[in-house]
Tab-separated table of C-alpha atoms in Angstrom:
chain	number	residue	atom	x	y	z
A	1	ARG	CA	-1.119	-16.727	-21.945
A	2	PHE	CA	0.918	-14.252	-19.913
A	3	ARG	CA	4.607	-13.371	-19.960
A	4	ASP	CA	7.085	-10.796	-18.607
A	5	VAL	CA	5.081	-10.369	-15.407
A	6	VAL	CA	6.080	-7.685	-12.878
A	7	PHE	CA	4.417	-6.234	-9.797
A	8	MET	CA	2.796	-2.835	-9.991
A	9	PRO	CA	4.094	-0.476	-7.255
A	10	ASP	CA	0.964	-0.880	-5.112
A	11	GLY	CA	1.617	-4.626	-4.818
A	12	LYS	CA	-2.076	-5.307	-5.477
A	13	SER	CA	-1.811	-5.893	-9.210
A	14	LEU	CA	0.547	-7.321	-11.798
A	15	LEU	CA	1.599	-5.982	-15.177
A	16	ALA	CA	1.922	-8.587	-17.909
A	17	LEU	CA	1.997	-9.065	-21.637
A	18	THR	CA	-0.932	-11.177	-22.799
A	19	ASP	CA	-2.217	-12.492	-26.132
A	20	GLU	CA	-5.803	-13.011	-24.940
A	21	THR	CA	-7.083	-10.426	-27.442
A	22	GLY	CA	-5.192	-11.999	-30.347
A	23	GLU	CA	-2.448	-9.357	-30.149
A	24	LEU	CA	0.344	-9.050	-27.608
A	25	GLU	CA	-0.919	-6.301	-25.301
A	26	PHE	CA	-0.185	-5.043	-21.798
A	27	ALA	CA	-2.730	-5.889	-19.111
A	28	ARG	CA	-3.107	-5.137	-15.412
A	29	VAL	CA	-4.024	-8.312	-13.518
A	30	PRO	CA	-5.169	-8.639	-9.869
A	31	ALA	CA	-2.257	-10.079	-7.882
A	32	ASN	CA	-4.574	-12.364	-5.893
A	33	GLY	CA	-6.236	-13.731	-9.029
A	34	VAL	CA	-9.630	-12.322	-8.047
A	35	GLY	CA	-11.219	-9.755	-10.351
A	36	THR	CA	-11.122	-8.658	-13.964
A	37	ASP	CA	-8.019	-8.068	-16.055
A	38	GLU	CA	-7.631	-4.563	-17.494
A	39	VAL	CA	-6.123	-4.453	-20.983
A	40	LEU	CA	-4.027	-1.286	-21.211
A	41	THR	CA	-2.989	-1.228	-24.879
A	42	SER	CA	-4.781	-2.027	-28.123
A	43	ASN	CA	-2.282	-1.545	-30.932
A	44	GLY	CA	-0.024	-4.581	-30.750
A	45	ASN	CA	1.122	-4.508	-34.369
A	46	ILE	CA	4.742	-4.352	-33.157
A	47	LEU	CA	6.167	-6.887	-30.727
A	48	ARG	CA	6.522	-5.357	-27.272
A	49	PHE	CA	9.040	-6.337	-24.643
A	50	ARG	CA	8.804	-6.277	-20.851
A	51	GLY	CA	7.029	-3.304	-19.311
A	52	HIS	CA	8.558	-1.058	-16.638
A	53	PRO	CA	6.026	0.695	-14.359
A	54	SER	CA	7.201	3.921	-12.736
A	55	PRO	CA	7.644	3.797	-8.921
A	56	ASP	CA	4.611	6.056	-8.432
A	57	GLY	CA	2.440	3.845	-10.653
A	58	LYS	CA	1.567	6.687	-13.028
A	59	TRP	CA	3.595	5.691	-16.080
A	60	LEU	CA	4.553	2.611	-18.045
A	61	ALA	CA	7.638	2.376	-20.261
A	62	TRP	CA	8.701	-0.365	-22.683
A	63	ASP	CA	10.780	-1.010	-25.764
A	64	ASP	CA	9.666	-2.898	-28.856
A	65	ASN	CA	10.939	-5.114	-31.651
A	66	ASN	CA	12.094	-2.030	-33.551
A	67	ARG	CA	14.211	-1.100	-30.496
A	68	ASP	CA	12.190	2.059	-29.896
A	69	LEU	CA	11.128	3.406	-26.472
A	70	TRP	CA	7.499	4.131	-25.542
A	71	VAL	CA	5.865	5.683	-22.472
A	72	MET	CA	2.209	5.563	-21.457
A	73	ASN	CA	0.273	7.692	-18.990
A	74	LEU	CA	-1.658	4.988	-17.131
A	75	ALA	CA	-4.451	7.381	-16.113
A	76	THR	CA	-5.239	8.667	-19.612
A	77	LYS	CA	-3.781	5.736	-21.632
A	78	GLU	CA	-2.008	8.337	-23.790
A	79	THR	CA	0.999	6.685	-25.427
A	80	ARG	CA	4.061	8.426	-26.803
A	81	ARG	CA	7.036	7.065	-28.733
A	82	VAL	CA	10.128	8.693	-27.310
A	83	SER	CA	12.632	7.509	-29.895
A	84	GLU	CA	12.316	8.430	-33.535
A	85	ASN	CA	13.770	5.704	-35.704
A	86	ARG	CA	14.990	2.352	-34.389
A	87	GLU	CA	17.380	3.894	-31.899
A	88	GLY	CA	18.655	0.696	-30.313
A	89	ILE	CA	16.932	1.191	-26.987
A	90	GLY	CA	18.316	-1.169	-24.379
A	91	SER	CA	17.834	-1.362	-20.622
A	92	MET	CA	16.019	1.364	-18.679
A	93	THR	CA	15.492	2.548	-15.108
A	94	TRP	CA	13.112	4.969	-13.372
A	95	SER	CA	14.040	7.736	-10.970
A	96	PRO	CA	12.599	7.012	-7.492
A	97	ASP	CA	10.052	9.844	-7.836
A	98	GLY	CA	8.804	8.520	-11.194
A	99	ARG	CA	9.516	11.780	-13.039
A	100	TYR	CA	12.469	10.652	-15.133
A	101	ILE	CA	13.588	7.581	-16.994
A	102	ALA	CA	17.192	6.750	-17.882
A	103	PHE	CA	17.958	4.354	-20.715
A	104	SER	CA	20.737	3.159	-22.986
A	105	SER	CA	20.592	3.866	-26.721
A	106	ASP	CA	22.848	3.932	-29.778
A	107	ARG	CA	20.882	6.836	-31.301
A	108	GLU	CA	24.143	8.739	-31.878
A	109	GLY	CA	26.168	5.781	-33.146
A	110	ASN	CA	27.387	4.395	-29.830
A	111	TYR	CA	25.630	2.988	-26.786
A	112	GLU	CA	25.321	5.813	-24.265
A	113	ILE	CA	22.999	6.568	-21.365
A	114	TYR	CA	20.282	9.204	-21.653
A	115	VAL	CA	17.712	10.643	-19.267
A	116	MET	CA	14.292	12.068	-20.060
A	117	ASP	CA	11.442	13.807	-18.251
A	118	VAL	CA	8.460	11.562	-19.042
A	119	ALA	CA	6.033	14.466	-18.892
A	120	GLY	CA	7.747	15.989	-21.948
A	121	GLY	CA	11.013	17.134	-23.389
A	122	ALA	CA	13.811	15.531	-25.379
A	123	PRO	CA	16.207	12.896	-23.995
A	124	ARG	CA	19.447	14.308	-22.600
A	125	ARG	CA	22.722	12.430	-23.021
A	126	LEU	CA	24.591	11.674	-19.784
A	127	THR	CA	27.645	9.705	-20.959
A	128	THR	CA	30.142	10.747	-23.631
A	129	ASP	CA	32.713	8.003	-23.981
A	130	PRO	CA	33.872	5.948	-27.002
A	131	GLY	CA	33.136	2.824	-24.964
A	132	MET	CA	29.657	1.356	-24.629
A	133	ASP	CA	27.533	2.360	-21.608
A	134	THR	CA	24.504	0.207	-20.746
A	135	SER	CA	22.304	-1.205	-17.951
A	136	PRO	CA	21.607	1.985	-15.951
A	137	ALA	CA	20.273	1.529	-12.399
A	138	TRP	CA	18.981	4.559	-10.454
A	139	SER	CA	19.926	4.729	-6.769
A	140	PRO	CA	17.100	4.801	-4.183
A	141	ASP	CA	18.076	8.315	-3.029
A	142	GLY	CA	17.804	9.588	-6.615
A	143	GLU	CA	21.343	10.978	-6.594
A	144	ARG	CA	23.338	8.407	-8.599
A	145	ILE	CA	23.098	6.017	-11.524
A	146	ALA	CA	25.126	2.810	-11.649
A	147	PHE	CA	25.822	1.316	-15.074
A	148	ASN	CA	27.915	-1.114	-17.112
A	149	SER	CA	30.664	0.158	-19.383
A	150	ASN	CA	33.536	-1.270	-21.394
A	151	ARG	CA	35.311	2.112	-21.541
A	152	SER	CA	38.294	0.609	-19.713
A	153	GLY	CA	38.546	-2.274	-22.191
A	154	ASN	CA	36.466	-4.646	-20.094
A	155	TRP	CA	32.855	-4.669	-18.908
A	156	GLU	CA	32.972	-3.072	-15.468
A	157	ILE	CA	30.504	-1.383	-13.123
A	158	HIS	CA	30.609	2.400	-12.881
A	159	VAL	CA	28.567	5.015	-11.058
A	160	MET	CA	27.858	8.680	-11.825
A	161	ARG	CA	25.731	11.526	-10.566
A	162	VAL	CA	22.364	11.945	-12.289
A	163	ASP	CA	23.671	14.877	-14.346
A	164	GLY	CA	26.442	12.670	-15.800
A	165	SER	CA	29.245	14.118	-13.681
A	166	ASP	CA	31.653	12.442	-11.252
A	167	VAL	CA	31.923	9.108	-13.077
A	168	GLN	CA	33.689	6.495	-10.948
A	169	GLN	CA	34.744	2.954	-11.840
A	170	LEU	CA	33.834	0.547	-9.026
A	171	THR	CA	35.152	-2.804	-10.259
A	172	PHE	CA	38.593	-3.676	-11.602
A	173	HIS	CA	38.949	-7.182	-13.004
A	174	PRO	CA	39.432	-8.673	-16.500
A	175	ALA	CA	36.249	-10.739	-16.136
A	176	GLU	CA	32.822	-9.319	-17.011
A	177	TYR	CA	30.462	-7.609	-14.563
A	178	TRP	CA	26.772	-7.182	-15.392
A	179	ARG	CA	23.494	-5.636	-14.256
A	180	PRO	CA	24.165	-3.694	-11.047
A	181	ALA	CA	21.168	-3.624	-8.686
A	182	TRP	CA	20.933	-1.200	-5.744
A	183	SER	CA	19.866	-2.417	-2.327
A	184	PRO	CA	16.770	-0.559	-1.051
A	185	ASP	CA	18.890	1.454	1.399
A	186	GLY	CA	21.332	2.455	-1.357
A	187	GLN	CA	24.307	1.064	0.568
A	188	ARG	CA	25.099	-1.974	-1.597
A	189	LEU	CA	25.121	-3.163	-5.191
A	190	ALA	CA	24.403	-6.725	-6.290
A	191	PHE	CA	25.562	-7.934	-9.701
A	192	SER	CA	26.634	-10.949	-11.759
A	193	SER	CA	30.242	-11.614	-12.738
A	194	MET	CA	32.537	-14.249	-14.223
A	195	ARG	CA	35.503	-13.114	-12.113
A	196	ASP	CA	35.864	-16.620	-10.631
A	197	GLY	CA	35.386	-18.455	-13.947
A	198	ASN	CA	31.615	-18.844	-13.865
A	199	TRP	CA	28.584	-16.570	-13.709
A	200	GLU	CA	27.974	-15.997	-10.007
A	201	ILE	CA	26.213	-13.349	-7.919
A	202	TYR	CA	28.214	-10.874	-5.852
A	203	VAL	CA	27.523	-7.889	-3.642
A	204	MET	CA	29.699	-4.899	-2.732
A	205	ALA	CA	29.376	-1.574	-0.968
A	206	ALA	CA	28.160	1.344	-3.075
A	207	ASP	CA	31.713	2.706	-3.232
A	208	GLY	CA	33.078	-0.594	-4.631
A	209	SER	CA	34.600	-1.862	-1.397
A	210	GLY	CA	33.841	-5.077	0.493
A	211	LEU	CA	33.168	-7.307	-2.504
A	212	GLN	CA	31.551	-10.601	-1.442
A	213	ARG	CA	30.663	-13.654	-3.514
A	214	LEU	CA	27.193	-14.958	-2.652
A	215	THR	CA	26.790	-18.011	-4.911
A	216	ASP	CA	29.233	-20.812	-5.642
A	217	ASN	CA	27.903	-23.250	-8.209
A	218	PRO	CA	29.173	-24.657	-11.534
A	219	ALA	CA	25.928	-23.575	-13.205
A	220	MET	CA	24.944	-20.001	-14.057
A	221	ASP	CA	23.549	-17.746	-11.298
A	222	TRP	CA	22.426	-14.299	-12.422
A	223	ARG	CA	19.805	-11.509	-12.486
A	224	ALA	CA	19.739	-10.810	-8.745
A	225	VAL	CA	16.826	-8.697	-7.457
A	226	TRP	CA	16.584	-7.268	-3.933
A	227	SER	CA	13.588	-7.805	-1.691
A	228	PRO	CA	11.899	-4.541	-0.605
A	229	ASP	CA	13.370	-4.853	2.910
A	230	GLY	CA	16.881	-5.576	1.577
A	231	GLN	CA	17.114	-8.830	3.525
A	232	ARG	CA	16.968	-11.241	0.578
A	233	LEU	CA	17.866	-11.590	-3.085
A	234	ALA	CA	15.896	-13.503	-5.695
A	235	PHE	CA	17.820	-14.789	-8.706
A	236	ILE	CA	17.837	-17.182	-11.651
A	237	SER	CA	19.943	-20.333	-11.698
A	238	GLU	CA	20.429	-23.438	-13.813
A	239	ARG	CA	22.088	-25.385	-10.976
A	240	ASP	CA	19.444	-28.127	-10.995
A	241	GLY	CA	19.508	-28.654	-14.753
A	242	ASN	CA	16.797	-26.161	-15.666
A	243	ARG	CA	16.340	-22.418	-15.420
A	244	GLU	CA	14.514	-21.808	-12.124
A	245	VAL	CA	13.905	-19.050	-9.556
A	246	TYR	CA	15.821	-19.123	-6.271
A	247	VAL	CA	16.019	-16.916	-3.199
A	248	MET	CA	18.756	-16.384	-0.614
A	249	ARG	CA	19.585	-14.104	2.274
A	250	ALA	CA	21.600	-11.005	1.442
A	251	ASP	CA	24.717	-12.652	2.874
A	252	GLY	CA	24.340	-15.647	0.518
A	253	SER	CA	22.996	-18.078	3.104
A	254	GLU	CA	19.776	-20.132	2.957
A	255	GLN	CA	19.684	-20.524	-0.817
A	256	LYS	CA	16.343	-22.053	-1.730
A	257	ARG	CA	14.695	-23.084	-4.983
A	258	LEU	CA	11.221	-21.578	-5.446
A	259	THR	CA	10.083	-22.996	-8.792
A	260	ASN	CA	10.131	-26.558	-10.051
A	261	ASP	CA	8.811	-26.909	-13.570
A	262	PRO	CA	10.140	-28.332	-16.866
A	263	GLY	CA	9.454	-24.933	-18.450
A	264	THR	CA	11.805	-21.958	-18.242
A	265	ASP	CA	11.289	-19.643	-15.253
A	266	CYS	CA	12.914	-16.219	-15.527
A	267	GLY	CA	12.248	-12.473	-15.225
A	268	VAL	CA	12.108	-12.552	-11.423
A	269	ASP	CA	10.518	-9.594	-9.589
A	270	TRP	CA	9.532	-8.790	-5.993
């Protein structure tokens, strides 16, 4: 059985968690189904969560059931635990060059965003606010990080430079905003919000202007992911009575259901 499947950067293989060995391990699987699976880990005594390959395909990062962060050099299979003691690791994002990883953690008593050189060195704290800062998303040009924060009293989308400076709030509404996702050209951000009374998917310019609602359905629509060419968005919806994968154009048109199964389909990736 396989779960939490994502594409490797080369598009020729998939990364997945599998229990074929009796433990929950990471494996690299041919994307076309032809060939042999390569098991990458062999110490699954702690439950792992979804893996995050670096954009250059050299590293793999994940968090585990103890909420610790791990990184693996995929060439040598050397694995290193970055956090020290159940540090509440949350979401994470890679820099476009694959050298750094940013992540949220409550290691100092509050959820903040940190950045770390995966080749070595200690994590460096980027945010310093009494509010909670989570869900970092690195911009394609490597210059900015978008994130969620409730520092204003409500969960809004913010952006900052990669050194933690020049923090700007992009959304201003009493409803919640979640999981900003950069378009491949870095010009737009897609996200989910309840600003109209239900979880829907929206897009706005990278400076917060030009907000546009893309979905309009009584059911939940969330977790939007851009296609590599920026022309489409894949997302999860329960509009047909079950959690399925859908795709639409970046302007919200041509919404189409891709999966049709009684099971739960989630964790979409291009």
